[in-house]
Amino acid sequence: MIEVYLVGCCVAYTRLEQVGNVTIGLGGWSLIGACVAWLMLALKLDARMVWEALPPGHARSLPASSISCRTCELLVDARLQQQPCPRCGAVLLRRKPDSLRRTTALVMTGFLLYVPANILPVLTIERFGKQEPNTIIGGVHELIVNGLWPLAIVVFTASVLVPLLKLFGLTLMLFLTRMHSARWLMMRTRLYRLIDMIGRWSNIDLFMISLLVAMIQFGALTTVRPQPGAIAFAAVVVITMIASRCFDTRLMWDAAES
Ligand SMILES: [Zn+2]
């Protein structure tokens, strides 16, 4: 998640500049270099290639009924269900247990927490005894006022739109699966992959808050304190990430067939 952390650092940097003169040190440039190197590695490296390099490698002759390991994607005989994967040791399951119920409960919790996460202040800046509460939208507005439109769009998308996309996307998938609908199966599967991939970008504001709270502690001059909105927002991010991991896309295809 280093690239998300780097964007969080950029947002925190713009806030720090309002307090005093800030320059990027050697550690900051090293972090940017590490992020670029990681992105290059992520573009080149195929996780399946790494797993397939480990024994027992490709399944040479697949049985009539097989299941896929959730961790390393090795196809094994379905009779090995609930036993350890021969390659990575993860427990082999035909489908994720209680997938629909768990995802439904987490999505409902996510919707409930989304409201306080966006209404309540996520941090308060105290300057000479005067308190300035900041909400997520307030932070985006501040970036726009400072002329940082690209960063404002990134933060608005990651903190406001992405959690909503995840919650409504998962709700649609749960509803259509329970209705045994065969509509848009390919599109729903692609949407799930998108939701699962972009979910971690919502951590930008959390990284920014943690950096500001740690760095701006100048007593009566300027102090930043986290507020209850940050806890609600962190809960939304974590819950939606767990919800997307709990959902089993294969259930959509099972339901359509039945
Ligand atoms: Zn495995």
PDB file of C-alpha atoms and ligand atoms in Angstrom:
ATOM      1  CA  MET A   1       0.000   0.000   0.000  1.00  0.00           C
ATOM      2  CA  ILE A   2       3.064   2.231  -0.344  1.00  0.00           C
ATOM      3  CA  GLU A   3       1.591   4.196  -3.293  1.00  0.00           C
ATOM      4  CA  VAL A   4      -1.523   5.041  -1.234  1.00  0.00           C
ATOM      5  CA  TYR A   5       0.714   6.129   1.647  1.00  0.00           C
ATOM      6  CA  LEU A   6       2.685   8.367  -0.734  1.00  0.00           C
ATOM      7  CA  VAL A   7      -0.471  10.177  -1.890  1.00  0.00           C
ATOM      8  CA  GLY A   8      -1.460  10.538   1.782  1.00  0.00           C
ATOM      9  CA  CYS A   9       1.970  12.128   2.382  1.00  0.00           C
ATOM     10  CA  CYS A  10       1.349  14.583  -0.502  1.00  0.00           C
ATOM     11  CA  VAL A  11      -1.984  15.674   1.026  1.00  0.00           C
ATOM     12  CA  ALA A  12      -0.364  16.001   4.490  1.00  0.00           C
ATOM     13  CA  TYR A  13       2.472  18.030   2.901  1.00  0.00           C
ATOM     14  CA  THR A  14       0.014  20.602   1.520  1.00  0.00           C
ATOM     15  CA  ARG A  15      -1.544  20.937   4.997  1.00  0.00           C
ATOM     16  CA  LEU A  16       1.891  21.240   6.670  1.00  0.00           C
ATOM     17  CA  GLU A  17       2.846  24.069   4.308  1.00  0.00           C
ATOM     18  CA  GLN A  18       0.053  26.150   5.857  1.00  0.00           C
ATOM     19  CA  VAL A  19       1.735  25.842   9.265  1.00  0.00           C
ATOM     20  CA  GLY A  20       5.299  26.610   8.234  1.00  0.00           C
ATOM     21  CA  ASN A  21       8.049  26.082   5.675  1.00  0.00           C
ATOM     22  CA  VAL A  22       8.340  22.390   4.832  1.00  0.00           C
ATOM     23  CA  THR A  23      10.896  20.747   2.548  1.00  0.00           C
ATOM     24  CA  ILE A  24      11.092  17.147   1.391  1.00  0.00           C
ATOM     25  CA  GLY A  25      14.097  15.457   3.000  1.00  0.00           C
ATOM     26  CA  LEU A  26      16.196  12.486   1.911  1.00  0.00           C
ATOM     27  CA  GLY A  27      13.725  10.075   3.516  1.00  0.00           C
ATOM     28  CA  GLY A  28      10.865  11.565   1.476  1.00  0.00           C
ATOM     29  CA  TRP A  29      12.749  11.234  -1.816  1.00  0.00           C
ATOM     30  CA  SER A  30      13.688   7.655  -0.836  1.00  0.00           C
ATOM     31  CA  LEU A  31      10.000   6.908  -0.261  1.00  0.00           C
ATOM     32  CA  ILE A  32       9.139   8.272  -3.732  1.00  0.00           C
ATOM     33  CA  GLY A  33      11.921   6.107  -5.226  1.00  0.00           C
ATOM     34  CA  ALA A  34      10.688   3.022  -3.354  1.00  0.00           C
ATOM     35  CA  CYS A  35       7.151   3.680  -4.605  1.00  0.00           C
ATOM     36  CA  VAL A  36       8.292   3.971  -8.242  1.00  0.00           C
ATOM     37  CA  ALA A  37      10.367   0.769  -7.882  1.00  0.00           C
ATOM     38  CA  TRP A  38       7.407  -1.073  -6.341  1.00  0.00           C
ATOM     39  CA  LEU A  39       5.068   0.066  -9.152  1.00  0.00           C
ATOM     40  CA  MET A  40       7.554  -1.131 -11.769  1.00  0.00           C
ATOM     41  CA  LEU A  41       7.814  -4.472  -9.944  1.00  0.00           C
ATOM     42  CA  ALA A  42       4.022  -4.795  -9.683  1.00  0.00           C
ATOM     43  CA  LEU A  43       3.710  -4.169 -13.437  1.00  0.00           C
ATOM     44  CA  LYS A  44       6.288  -6.831 -14.305  1.00  0.00           C
ATOM     45  CA  LEU A  45       5.622  -9.531 -11.707  1.00  0.00           C
ATOM     46  CA  ASP A  46       2.790 -12.016 -12.146  1.00  0.00           C
ATOM     47  CA  ALA A  47       1.794 -13.611  -8.811  1.00  0.00           C
ATOM     48  CA  ARG A  48       0.633 -16.788 -10.579  1.00  0.00           C
ATOM     49  CA  MET A  49       4.086 -17.150 -12.149  1.00  0.00           C
ATOM     50  CA  VAL A  50       5.628 -17.135  -8.645  1.00  0.00           C
ATOM     51  CA  TRP A  51       3.198 -19.756  -7.332  1.00  0.00           C
ATOM     52  CA  GLU A  52       3.672 -21.950 -10.388  1.00  0.00           C
ATOM     53  CA  ALA A  53       7.428 -21.913  -9.839  1.00  0.00           C
ATOM     54  CA  LEU A  54       6.828 -23.683  -6.513  1.00  0.00           C
ATOM     55  CA  PRO A  55       6.081 -27.408  -6.215  1.00  0.00           C
ATOM     56  CA  PRO A  56       3.768 -29.132  -7.086  1.00  0.00           C
ATOM     57  CA  GLY A  57       3.470 -26.712 -10.055  1.00  0.00           C
ATOM     58  CA  HIS A  58       0.845 -27.145 -12.794  1.00  0.00           C
ATOM     59  CA  ALA A  59      -1.804 -29.773 -12.299  1.00  0.00           C
ATOM     60  CA  ARG A  60      -0.923 -32.162 -15.131  1.00  0.00           C
ATOM     61  CA  SER A  61      -4.183 -34.108 -15.250  1.00  0.00           C
ATOM     62  CA  LEU A  62      -7.207 -32.479 -13.704  1.00  0.00           C
ATOM     63  CA  PRO A  63      -9.882 -34.700 -12.165  1.00  0.00           C
ATOM     64  CA  ALA A  64     -13.486 -34.508 -13.362  1.00  0.00           C
ATOM     65  CA  SER A  65     -14.389 -32.312 -10.361  1.00  0.00           C
ATOM     66  CA  SER A  66     -11.838 -29.805  -9.080  1.00  0.00           C
ATOM     67  CA  ILE A  67     -11.680 -26.800  -6.750  1.00  0.00           C
ATOM     68  CA  SER A  68      -9.400 -23.802  -6.823  1.00  0.00           C
ATOM     69  CA  CYS A  69      -7.256 -22.781  -3.839  1.00  0.00           C
ATOM     70  CA  ARG A  70      -8.262 -19.253  -2.742  1.00  0.00           C
ATOM     71  CA  THR A  71      -4.666 -18.318  -1.964  1.00  0.00           C
ATOM     72  CA  CYS A  72      -2.468 -19.719  -4.761  1.00  0.00           C
ATOM     73  CA  GLU A  73      -5.223 -20.601  -7.306  1.00  0.00           C
ATOM     74  CA  LEU A  74      -3.960 -24.191  -7.694  1.00  0.00           C
ATOM     75  CA  LEU A  75      -6.629 -26.508  -9.131  1.00  0.00           C
ATOM     76  CA  VAL A  76      -6.942 -29.656  -7.036  1.00  0.00           C
ATOM     77  CA  ASP A  77      -9.247 -32.631  -6.752  1.00  0.00           C
ATOM     78  CA  ALA A  78     -12.578 -31.617  -5.166  1.00  0.00           C
ATOM     79  CA  ARG A  79     -12.287 -34.569  -2.768  1.00  0.00           C
ATOM     80  CA  LEU A  80      -9.500 -32.653  -0.986  1.00  0.00           C
ATOM     81  CA  GLN A  81     -12.059 -30.105   0.264  1.00  0.00           C
ATOM     82  CA  GLN A  82     -11.398 -28.814   3.819  1.00  0.00           C
ATOM     83  CA  GLN A  83      -7.860 -30.201   3.671  1.00  0.00           C
ATOM     84  CA  PRO A  84      -4.637 -28.135   3.350  1.00  0.00           C
ATOM     85  CA  CYS A  85      -3.627 -27.046  -0.148  1.00  0.00           C
ATOM     86  CA  PRO A  86      -0.660 -29.189  -1.318  1.00  0.00           C
ATOM     87  CA  ARG A  87       1.152 -26.040  -2.519  1.00  0.00           C
ATOM     88  CA  CYS A  88       0.493 -23.226  -0.019  1.00  0.00           C
ATOM     89  CA  GLY A  89      -1.149 -24.995   2.933  1.00  0.00           C
ATOM     90  CA  ALA A  90      -4.360 -22.878   2.939  1.00  0.00           C
ATOM     91  CA  VAL A  91      -7.568 -24.756   3.774  1.00  0.00           C
ATOM     92  CA  LEU A  92      -9.320 -25.806   0.553  1.00  0.00           C
ATOM     93  CA  LEU A  93     -12.970 -24.753   0.336  1.00  0.00           C
ATOM     94  CA  ARG A  94     -15.380 -25.020  -2.589  1.00  0.00           C
ATOM     95  CA  ARG A  95     -16.931 -21.644  -1.682  1.00  0.00           C
ATOM     96  CA  LYS A  96     -16.178 -19.022   0.970  1.00  0.00           C
ATOM     97  CA  PRO A  97     -18.175 -19.962   4.110  1.00  0.00           C
ATOM     98  CA  ASP A  98     -21.310 -17.885   4.876  1.00  0.00           C
ATOM     99  CA  SER A  99     -20.263 -15.486   2.133  1.00  0.00           C
ATOM    100  CA  LEU A 100     -23.642 -13.847   1.474  1.00  0.00           C
ATOM    101  CA  ARG A 101     -24.632 -13.423   5.128  1.00  0.00           C
ATOM    102  CA  ARG A 102     -21.267 -12.036   6.194  1.00  0.00           C
ATOM    103  CA  THR A 103     -21.076  -9.649   3.236  1.00  0.00           C
ATOM    104  CA  THR A 104     -24.650  -8.430   3.835  1.00  0.00           C
ATOM    105  CA  ALA A 105     -23.934  -7.710   7.517  1.00  0.00           C
ATOM    106  CA  LEU A 106     -20.712  -5.867   6.691  1.00  0.00           C
ATOM    107  CA  VAL A 107     -22.301  -3.812   3.880  1.00  0.00           C
ATOM    108  CA  MET A 108     -25.166  -2.721   6.164  1.00  0.00           C
ATOM    109  CA  THR A 109     -22.659  -1.708   8.853  1.00  0.00           C
ATOM    110  CA  GLY A 110     -20.681   0.177   6.223  1.00  0.00           C
ATOM    111  CA  PHE A 111     -23.762   2.170   5.145  1.00  0.00           C
ATOM    112  CA  LEU A 112     -24.538   3.054   8.777  1.00  0.00           C
ATOM    113  CA  LEU A 113     -21.005   4.271   9.457  1.00  0.00           C
ATOM    114  CA  TYR A 114     -20.679   6.164   6.161  1.00  0.00           C
ATOM    115  CA  VAL A 115     -23.004   8.925   7.421  1.00  0.00           C
ATOM    116  CA  PRO A 116     -21.038   9.908  10.592  1.00  0.00           C
ATOM    117  CA  ALA A 117     -17.776   9.418   8.664  1.00  0.00           C
ATOM    118  CA  ASN A 118     -18.770  12.244   6.321  1.00  0.00           C
ATOM    119  CA  ILE A 119     -20.703  14.493   8.717  1.00  0.00           C
ATOM    120  CA  LEU A 120     -18.446  14.447  11.776  1.00  0.00           C
ATOM    121  CA  PRO A 121     -15.050  16.196  11.758  1.00  0.00           C
ATOM    122  CA  VAL A 122     -12.115  13.862  11.155  1.00  0.00           C
ATOM    123  CA  LEU A 123      -9.569  16.207  12.724  1.00  0.00           C
ATOM    124  CA  THR A 124      -9.371  19.512  14.581  1.00  0.00           C
ATOM    125  CA  ILE A 125      -6.631  22.111  14.136  1.00  0.00           C
ATOM    126  CA  GLU A 126      -6.043  24.232  17.249  1.00  0.00           C
ATOM    127  CA  ARG A 127      -4.313  27.569  16.548  1.00  0.00           C
ATOM    128  CA  PHE A 128      -3.700  29.911  19.481  1.00  0.00           C
ATOM    129  CA  GLY A 129      -6.637  28.390  21.362  1.00  0.00           C
ATOM    130  CA  LYS A 130      -8.999  28.624  18.358  1.00  0.00           C
ATOM    131  CA  GLN A 131     -10.349  25.279  17.111  1.00  0.00           C
ATOM    132  CA  GLU A 132     -10.985  24.555  13.411  1.00  0.00           C
ATOM    133  CA  PRO A 133     -12.862  21.267  12.877  1.00  0.00           C
ATOM    134  CA  ASN A 134     -12.240  19.621   9.467  1.00  0.00           C
ATOM    135  CA  THR A 135     -14.497  17.116   7.726  1.00  0.00           C
ATOM    136  CA  ILE A 136     -13.457  15.008   4.720  1.00  0.00           C
ATOM    137  CA  ILE A 137     -15.322  17.317   2.337  1.00  0.00           C
ATOM    138  CA  GLY A 138     -13.769  20.318   4.139  1.00  0.00           C
ATOM    139  CA  GLY A 139     -10.312  18.876   3.392  1.00  0.00           C
ATOM    140  CA  VAL A 140     -11.194  18.527  -0.306  1.00  0.00           C
ATOM    141  CA  HIS A 141     -12.489  22.128  -0.335  1.00  0.00           C
ATOM    142  CA  GLU A 142      -9.222  23.320   1.218  1.00  0.00           C
ATOM    143  CA  LEU A 143      -7.213  21.612  -1.540  1.00  0.00           C
ATOM    144  CA  ILE A 144      -9.390  23.330  -4.180  1.00  0.00           C
ATOM    145  CA  VAL A 145      -8.945  26.735  -2.487  1.00  0.00           C
ATOM    146  CA  ASN A 146      -5.167  26.186  -2.620  1.00  0.00           C
ATOM    147  CA  GLY A 147      -5.391  25.432  -6.358  1.00  0.00           C
ATOM    148  CA  LEU A 148      -4.523  21.744  -5.958  1.00  0.00           C
ATOM    149  CA  TRP A 149      -7.292  20.433  -8.216  1.00  0.00           C
ATOM    150  CA  PRO A 150      -5.681  17.091  -9.192  1.00  0.00           C
ATOM    151  CA  LEU A 151      -5.056  16.203  -5.536  1.00  0.00           C
ATOM    152  CA  ALA A 152      -8.579  17.352  -4.599  1.00  0.00           C
ATOM    153  CA  ILE A 153     -10.083  15.059  -7.273  1.00  0.00           C
ATOM    154  CA  VAL A 154      -7.952  12.116  -6.065  1.00  0.00           C
ATOM    155  CA  VAL A 155      -8.952  12.634  -2.399  1.00  0.00           C
ATOM    156  CA  PHE A 156     -12.656  13.178  -3.243  1.00  0.00           C
ATOM    157  CA  THR A 157     -12.709  10.053  -5.416  1.00  0.00           C
ATOM    158  CA  ALA A 158     -10.807   7.905  -2.895  1.00  0.00           C
ATOM    159  CA  SER A 159     -12.558   9.080   0.285  1.00  0.00           C
ATOM    160  CA  VAL A 160     -16.117   9.818  -0.871  1.00  0.00           C
ATOM    161  CA  LEU A 161     -16.835   8.023  -4.164  1.00  0.00           C
ATOM    162  CA  VAL A 162     -14.855   4.776  -3.695  1.00  0.00           C
ATOM    163  CA  PRO A 163     -16.578   3.739  -0.406  1.00  0.00           C
ATOM    164  CA  LEU A 164     -19.966   4.506  -2.016  1.00  0.00           C
ATOM    165  CA  LEU A 165     -19.073   2.528  -5.149  1.00  0.00           C
ATOM    166  CA  LYS A 166     -18.046  -0.413  -2.968  1.00  0.00           C
ATOM    167  CA  LEU A 167     -21.178  -0.322  -0.821  1.00  0.00           C
ATOM    168  CA  PHE A 168     -23.640   0.089  -3.736  1.00  0.00           C
ATOM    169  CA  GLY A 169     -21.696  -2.336  -5.956  1.00  0.00           C
ATOM    170  CA  LEU A 170     -21.714  -5.076  -3.304  1.00  0.00           C
ATOM    171  CA  THR A 171     -25.409  -4.374  -2.568  1.00  0.00           C
ATOM    172  CA  LEU A 172     -26.236  -4.868  -6.256  1.00  0.00           C
ATOM    173  CA  MET A 173     -24.257  -8.121  -6.381  1.00  0.00           C
ATOM    174  CA  LEU A 174     -25.887  -9.447  -3.194  1.00  0.00           C
ATOM    175  CA  PHE A 175     -29.380  -8.533  -4.420  1.00  0.00           C
ATOM    176  CA  LEU A 176     -28.978 -10.110  -7.875  1.00  0.00           C
ATOM    177  CA  THR A 177     -27.355 -13.239  -6.395  1.00  0.00           C
ATOM    178  CA  ARG A 178     -30.231 -13.723  -3.959  1.00  0.00           C
ATOM    179  CA  MET A 179     -32.662 -13.211  -6.868  1.00  0.00           C
ATOM    180  CA  HIS A 180     -30.813 -15.959  -8.834  1.00  0.00           C
ATOM    181  CA  SER A 181     -30.392 -13.459 -11.629  1.00  0.00           C
ATOM    182  CA  ALA A 182     -28.231 -14.237 -14.650  1.00  0.00           C
ATOM    183  CA  ARG A 183     -28.027 -10.555 -15.664  1.00  0.00           C
ATOM    184  CA  TRP A 184     -24.685  -8.883 -16.310  1.00  0.00           C
ATOM    185  CA  LEU A 185     -22.628 -11.754 -14.853  1.00  0.00           C
ATOM    186  CA  MET A 186     -19.461 -10.734 -16.673  1.00  0.00           C
ATOM    187  CA  MET A 187     -19.960  -7.073 -15.803  1.00  0.00           C
ATOM    188  CA  ARG A 188     -20.640  -7.923 -12.147  1.00  0.00           C
ATOM    189  CA  THR A 189     -17.504 -10.045 -11.934  1.00  0.00           C
ATOM    190  CA  ARG A 190     -15.427  -7.221 -13.436  1.00  0.00           C
ATOM    191  CA  LEU A 191     -17.065  -4.722 -11.076  1.00  0.00           C
ATOM    192  CA  TYR A 192     -16.121  -6.938  -8.116  1.00  0.00           C
ATOM    193  CA  ARG A 193     -12.489  -7.060  -9.240  1.00  0.00           C
ATOM    194  CA  LEU A 194     -12.491  -3.255  -9.600  1.00  0.00           C
ATOM    195  CA  ILE A 195     -14.030  -2.826  -6.128  1.00  0.00           C
ATOM    196  CA  ASP A 196     -11.514  -5.215  -4.581  1.00  0.00           C
ATOM    197  CA  MET A 197      -8.605  -3.460  -6.304  1.00  0.00           C
ATOM    198  CA  ILE A 198      -9.447   0.186  -5.575  1.00  0.00           C
ATOM    199  CA  GLY A 199     -10.695  -0.281  -1.996  1.00  0.00           C
ATOM    200  CA  ARG A 200      -7.312   0.403  -0.380  1.00  0.00           C
ATOM    201  CA  TRP A 201      -7.159   3.904  -1.958  1.00  0.00           C
ATOM    202  CA  SER A 202      -9.680   5.084   0.644  1.00  0.00           C
ATOM    203  CA  ASN A 203      -6.822   4.952   3.164  1.00  0.00           C
ATOM    204  CA  ILE A 204      -5.380   8.228   1.786  1.00  0.00           C
ATOM    205  CA  ASP A 205      -7.217  10.393   4.339  1.00  0.00           C
ATOM    206  CA  LEU A 206      -6.358   8.022   7.190  1.00  0.00           C
ATOM    207  CA  PHE A 207      -2.647   8.180   6.339  1.00  0.00           C
ATOM    208  CA  MET A 208      -2.903  11.981   6.052  1.00  0.00           C
ATOM    209  CA  ILE A 209      -4.588  12.283   9.473  1.00  0.00           C
ATOM    210  CA  SER A 210      -2.029   9.984  11.146  1.00  0.00           C
ATOM    211  CA  LEU A 211       0.851  12.046   9.694  1.00  0.00           C
ATOM    212  CA  LEU A 212      -0.619  15.406  10.707  1.00  0.00           C
ATOM    213  CA  VAL A 213      -1.471  14.248  14.229  1.00  0.00           C
ATOM    214  CA  ALA A 214       2.057  12.873  14.666  1.00  0.00           C
ATOM    215  CA  MET A 215       3.866  15.907  13.202  1.00  0.00           C
ATOM    216  CA  ILE A 216       1.846  18.964  14.241  1.00  0.00           C
ATOM    217  CA  GLN A 217       2.152  19.029  18.011  1.00  0.00           C
ATOM    218  CA  PHE A 218       3.369  22.564  18.776  1.00  0.00           C
ATOM    219  CA  GLY A 219       1.373  23.092  21.973  1.00  0.00           C
ATOM    220  CA  ALA A 220      -0.550  26.381  22.103  1.00  0.00           C
ATOM    221  CA  LEU A 221       0.821  27.483  18.693  1.00  0.00           C
ATOM    222  CA  THR A 222      -0.716  24.749  16.521  1.00  0.00           C
ATOM    223  CA  THR A 223      -1.916  21.265  17.405  1.00  0.00           C
ATOM    224  CA  VAL A 224      -3.829  18.704  15.345  1.00  0.00           C
ATOM    225  CA  ARG A 225      -6.106  16.225  17.097  1.00  0.00           C
ATOM    226  CA  PRO A 226      -8.054  13.291  15.579  1.00  0.00           C
ATOM    227  CA  GLN A 227     -11.848  13.423  15.937  1.00  0.00           C
ATOM    228  CA  PRO A 228     -14.634  10.779  16.061  1.00  0.00           C
ATOM    229  CA  GLY A 229     -15.251  11.153  12.297  1.00  0.00           C
ATOM    230  CA  ALA A 230     -11.824   9.602  11.682  1.00  0.00           C
ATOM    231  CA  ILE A 231     -12.790   6.484  13.661  1.00  0.00           C
ATOM    232  CA  ALA A 232     -16.062   6.145  11.716  1.00  0.00           C
ATOM    233  CA  PHE A 233     -14.242   6.675   8.419  1.00  0.00           C
ATOM    234  CA  ALA A 234     -11.512   4.135   9.319  1.00  0.00           C
ATOM    235  CA  ALA A 235     -14.249   1.639  10.224  1.00  0.00           C
ATOM    236  CA  VAL A 236     -15.963   2.210   6.824  1.00  0.00           C
ATOM    237  CA  VAL A 237     -12.678   1.620   4.968  1.00  0.00           C
ATOM    238  CA  VAL A 238     -11.785  -1.552   6.912  1.00  0.00           C
ATOM    239  CA  ILE A 239     -15.339  -2.956   6.855  1.00  0.00           C
ATOM    240  CA  THR A 240     -15.773  -2.436   3.106  1.00  0.00           C
ATOM    241  CA  MET A 241     -12.377  -4.048   2.449  1.00  0.00           C
ATOM    242  CA  ILE A 242     -13.360  -7.090   4.553  1.00  0.00           C
ATOM    243  CA  ALA A 243     -16.824  -7.161   2.894  1.00  0.00           C
ATOM    244  CA  SER A 244     -15.341  -7.377  -0.596  1.00  0.00           C
ATOM    245  CA  ARG A 245     -13.008 -10.175   0.589  1.00  0.00           C
ATOM    246  CA  CYS A 246     -15.933 -12.080   2.149  1.00  0.00           C
ATOM    247  CA  PHE A 247     -17.971 -12.002  -1.052  1.00  0.00           C
ATOM    248  CA  ASP A 248     -17.494 -15.018  -3.310  1.00  0.00           C
ATOM    249  CA  THR A 249     -18.115 -14.117  -6.978  1.00  0.00           C
ATOM    250  CA  ARG A 250     -18.583 -17.787  -7.845  1.00  0.00           C
ATOM    251  CA  LEU A 251     -21.867 -17.688  -5.915  1.00  0.00           C
ATOM    252  CA  MET A 252     -23.250 -15.297  -8.563  1.00  0.00           C
ATOM    253  CA  TRP A 253     -22.586 -17.903 -11.247  1.00  0.00           C
ATOM    254  CA  ASP A 254     -23.942 -20.734  -9.046  1.00  0.00           C
ATOM    255  CA  ALA A 255     -27.141 -18.760  -8.380  1.00  0.00           C
ATOM    256  CA  ALA A 256     -27.607 -17.988 -12.090  1.00  0.00           C
ATOM    257  CA  GLU A 257     -27.266 -21.693 -12.985  1.00  0.00           C
ATOM    258  CA  SER A 258     -29.779 -22.742 -10.350  1.00  0.00           C
TER     259      SER A 258
HETATM  260 ZN    ZN B   1      -2.911 -22.998  -2.336  1.00  0.00          ZN
END
